[in-house]
Coordinates of C-alpha atoms in Angstrom, one line a residue:
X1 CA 317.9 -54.5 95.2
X2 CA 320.2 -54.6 91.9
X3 CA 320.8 -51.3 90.3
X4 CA 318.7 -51.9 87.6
X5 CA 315.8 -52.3 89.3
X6 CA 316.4 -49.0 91.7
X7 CA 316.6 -47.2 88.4
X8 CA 313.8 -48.6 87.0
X9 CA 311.7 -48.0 90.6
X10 CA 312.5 -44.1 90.1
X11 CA 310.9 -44.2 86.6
X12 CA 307.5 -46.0 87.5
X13 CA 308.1 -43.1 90.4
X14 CA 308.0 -40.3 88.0
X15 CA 305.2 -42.2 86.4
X16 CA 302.9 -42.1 89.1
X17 CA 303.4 -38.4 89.4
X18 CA 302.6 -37.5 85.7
X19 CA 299.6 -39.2 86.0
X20 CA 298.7 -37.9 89.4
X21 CA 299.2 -34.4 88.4
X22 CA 297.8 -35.0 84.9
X23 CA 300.9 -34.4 82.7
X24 CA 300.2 -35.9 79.1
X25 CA 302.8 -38.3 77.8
X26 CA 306.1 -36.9 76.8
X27 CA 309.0 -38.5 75.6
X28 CA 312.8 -39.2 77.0
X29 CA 315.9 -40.0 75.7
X30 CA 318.3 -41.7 78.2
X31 CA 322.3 -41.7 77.9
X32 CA 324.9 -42.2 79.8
X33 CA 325.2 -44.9 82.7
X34 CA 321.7 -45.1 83.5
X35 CA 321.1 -45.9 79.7
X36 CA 323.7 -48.4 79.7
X37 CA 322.5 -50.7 82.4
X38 CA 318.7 -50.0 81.7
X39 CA 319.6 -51.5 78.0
X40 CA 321.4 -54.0 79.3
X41 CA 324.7 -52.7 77.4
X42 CA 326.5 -53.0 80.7
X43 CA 326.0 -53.0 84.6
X44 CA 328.7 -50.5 86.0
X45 CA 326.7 -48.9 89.0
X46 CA 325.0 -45.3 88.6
X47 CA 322.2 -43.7 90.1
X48 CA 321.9 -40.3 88.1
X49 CA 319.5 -39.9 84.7
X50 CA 321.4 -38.1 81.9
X51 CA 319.1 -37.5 79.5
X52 CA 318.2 -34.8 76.3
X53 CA 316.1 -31.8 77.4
X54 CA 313.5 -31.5 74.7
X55 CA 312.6 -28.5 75.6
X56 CA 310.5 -29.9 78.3
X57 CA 307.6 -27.2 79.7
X58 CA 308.7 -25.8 83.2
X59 CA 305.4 -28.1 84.9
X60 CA 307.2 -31.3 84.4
X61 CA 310.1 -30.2 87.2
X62 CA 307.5 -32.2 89.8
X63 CA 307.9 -35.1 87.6
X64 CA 311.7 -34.9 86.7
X65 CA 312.6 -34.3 90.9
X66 CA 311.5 -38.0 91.4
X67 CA 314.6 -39.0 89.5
X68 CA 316.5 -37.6 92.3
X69 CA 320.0 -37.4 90.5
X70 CA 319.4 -35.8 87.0
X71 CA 321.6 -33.9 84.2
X72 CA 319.0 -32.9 81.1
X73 CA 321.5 -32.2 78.6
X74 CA 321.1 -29.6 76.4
X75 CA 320.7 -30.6 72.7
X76 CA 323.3 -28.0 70.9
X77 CA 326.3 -28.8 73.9
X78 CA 325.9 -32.6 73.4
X79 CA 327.7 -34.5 71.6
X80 CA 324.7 -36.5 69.9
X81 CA 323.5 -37.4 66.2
X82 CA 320.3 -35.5 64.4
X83 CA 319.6 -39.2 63.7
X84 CA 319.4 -40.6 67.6
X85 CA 316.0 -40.9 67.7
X86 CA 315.8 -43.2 64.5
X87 CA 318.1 -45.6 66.8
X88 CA 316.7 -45.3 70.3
X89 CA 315.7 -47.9 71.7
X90 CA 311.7 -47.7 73.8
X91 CA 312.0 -49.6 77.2
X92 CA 308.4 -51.2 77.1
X93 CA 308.2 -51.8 80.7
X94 CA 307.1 -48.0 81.2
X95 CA 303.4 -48.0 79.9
X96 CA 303.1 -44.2 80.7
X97 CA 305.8 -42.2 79.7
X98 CA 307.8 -43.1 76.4
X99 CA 311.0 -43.9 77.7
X100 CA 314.2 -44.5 75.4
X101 CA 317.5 -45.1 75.3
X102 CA 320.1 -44.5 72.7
X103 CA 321.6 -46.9 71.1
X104 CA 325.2 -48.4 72.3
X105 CA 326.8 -46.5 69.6
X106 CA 325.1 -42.9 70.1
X107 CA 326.7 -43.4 73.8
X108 CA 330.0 -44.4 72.5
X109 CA 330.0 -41.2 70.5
X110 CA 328.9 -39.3 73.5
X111 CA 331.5 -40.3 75.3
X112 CA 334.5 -39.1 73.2
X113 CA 334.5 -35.7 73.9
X114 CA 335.7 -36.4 77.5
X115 CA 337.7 -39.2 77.7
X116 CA 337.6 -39.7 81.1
X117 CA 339.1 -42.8 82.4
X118 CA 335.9 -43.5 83.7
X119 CA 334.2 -43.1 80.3
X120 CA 337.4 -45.3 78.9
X121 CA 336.2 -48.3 81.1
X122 CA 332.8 -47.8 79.7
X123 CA 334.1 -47.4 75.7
X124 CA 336.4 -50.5 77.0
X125 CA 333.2 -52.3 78.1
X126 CA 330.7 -51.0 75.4
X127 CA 332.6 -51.1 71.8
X128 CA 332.8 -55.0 72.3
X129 CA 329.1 -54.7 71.5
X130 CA 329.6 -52.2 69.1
X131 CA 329.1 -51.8 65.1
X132 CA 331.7 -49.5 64.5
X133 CA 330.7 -48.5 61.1
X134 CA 327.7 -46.9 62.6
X135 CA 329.7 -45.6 65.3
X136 CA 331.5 -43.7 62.0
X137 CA 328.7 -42.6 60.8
X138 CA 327.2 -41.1 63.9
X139 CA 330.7 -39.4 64.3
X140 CA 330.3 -38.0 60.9
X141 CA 326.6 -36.9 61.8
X142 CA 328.2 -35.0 65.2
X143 CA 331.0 -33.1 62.9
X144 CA 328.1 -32.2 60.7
X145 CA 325.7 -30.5 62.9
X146 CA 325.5 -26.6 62.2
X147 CA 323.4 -26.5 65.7
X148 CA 326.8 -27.9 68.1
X149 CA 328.2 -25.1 69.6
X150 CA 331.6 -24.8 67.9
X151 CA 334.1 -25.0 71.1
X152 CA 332.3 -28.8 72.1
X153 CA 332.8 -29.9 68.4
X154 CA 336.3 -28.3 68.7
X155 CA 336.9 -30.6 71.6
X156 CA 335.0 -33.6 70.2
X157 CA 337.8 -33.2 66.8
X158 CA 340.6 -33.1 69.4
X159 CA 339.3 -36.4 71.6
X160 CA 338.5 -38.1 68.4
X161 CA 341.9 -39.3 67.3
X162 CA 342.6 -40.5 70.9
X163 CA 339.8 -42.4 70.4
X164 CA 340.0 -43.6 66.6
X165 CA 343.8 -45.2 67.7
X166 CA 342.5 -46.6 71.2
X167 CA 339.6 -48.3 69.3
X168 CA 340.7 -48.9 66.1
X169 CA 337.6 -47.2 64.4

């Protein structure tokens, strides 16, 4: 079985569950690697879930532990625009749950604060499909936020000229 699809196979998972157990609809916003091959942006192979912790109530840990392999970020230490929503994209195949992922750029700007060389292959991969300007933008919208705590947009300002040269953006 392709990645994709054993990604996909954990979500209908946790599906199931909230609608065994009852659990109204919530929403999620996927980034990262799982994001990237569930949106098609590229097909490097991962099998954990990063997504944005909404503030999610403490019942929907039965749900979330069918992911097996999970990070929920937390929104003021990642490196995210106010505006992601507005540019996620809903994967329609889930008919439950509202499942999203960001868009290619949101993840590219994601990325910068780390530089890993991993997250270098993906930029490498990703910014091929890429509209810088919004990538701009979105960087602008991350130096903005007065809710980032200030050492990850400290880190984000140092990264960003590594990346601005690299990627000519």
């Amino acid at each position: 079985m392709n990645i994709k699809k054993q990604l996909e196979e954990k979500l209908y998972e946790m599906e199931k569950v909230a609608k065994v157990f009852d659990i109204e609809p919530f929403d999620m916003y996927l980034l990262g690697g799982c994001a990237c091959i569930l949106a098609g942006y590229s097909d490097r192979a991962t099998r954990d879930f990063d997504f944005i912790d909404l503030n999610y109530s403490s019942k929907l840990a039965k749900v979330f532990v069918h992911l097996r392999e999970f990070d929920m970020l937390e929104y003021e230490s990642t490196l995210i625009s106010p505006k992601y929503k507005s540019r996620a994209t809903k994967l329609e195949q889930f008919k439950y749950l509202n499942i999203y992922v960001l868009s290619i750029e949101d993840i590219i700007v994601s990325k910068i604060i780390r530089l890993s060389e991993k997250d270098l292959q993906d930029i490498d991969l990703l910014i091929e499909k890429a509209d810088k300007k919004l990538i701009n933008k979105i960087i602008e919208e991350v130096i903005n936020r007065k809710d980032l705590f200030e050492i990850k947009k400290k880190e984000f300002k140092s990264k960003l000229k590594i990346f601005r040269e690299r990627y000519d953006v």
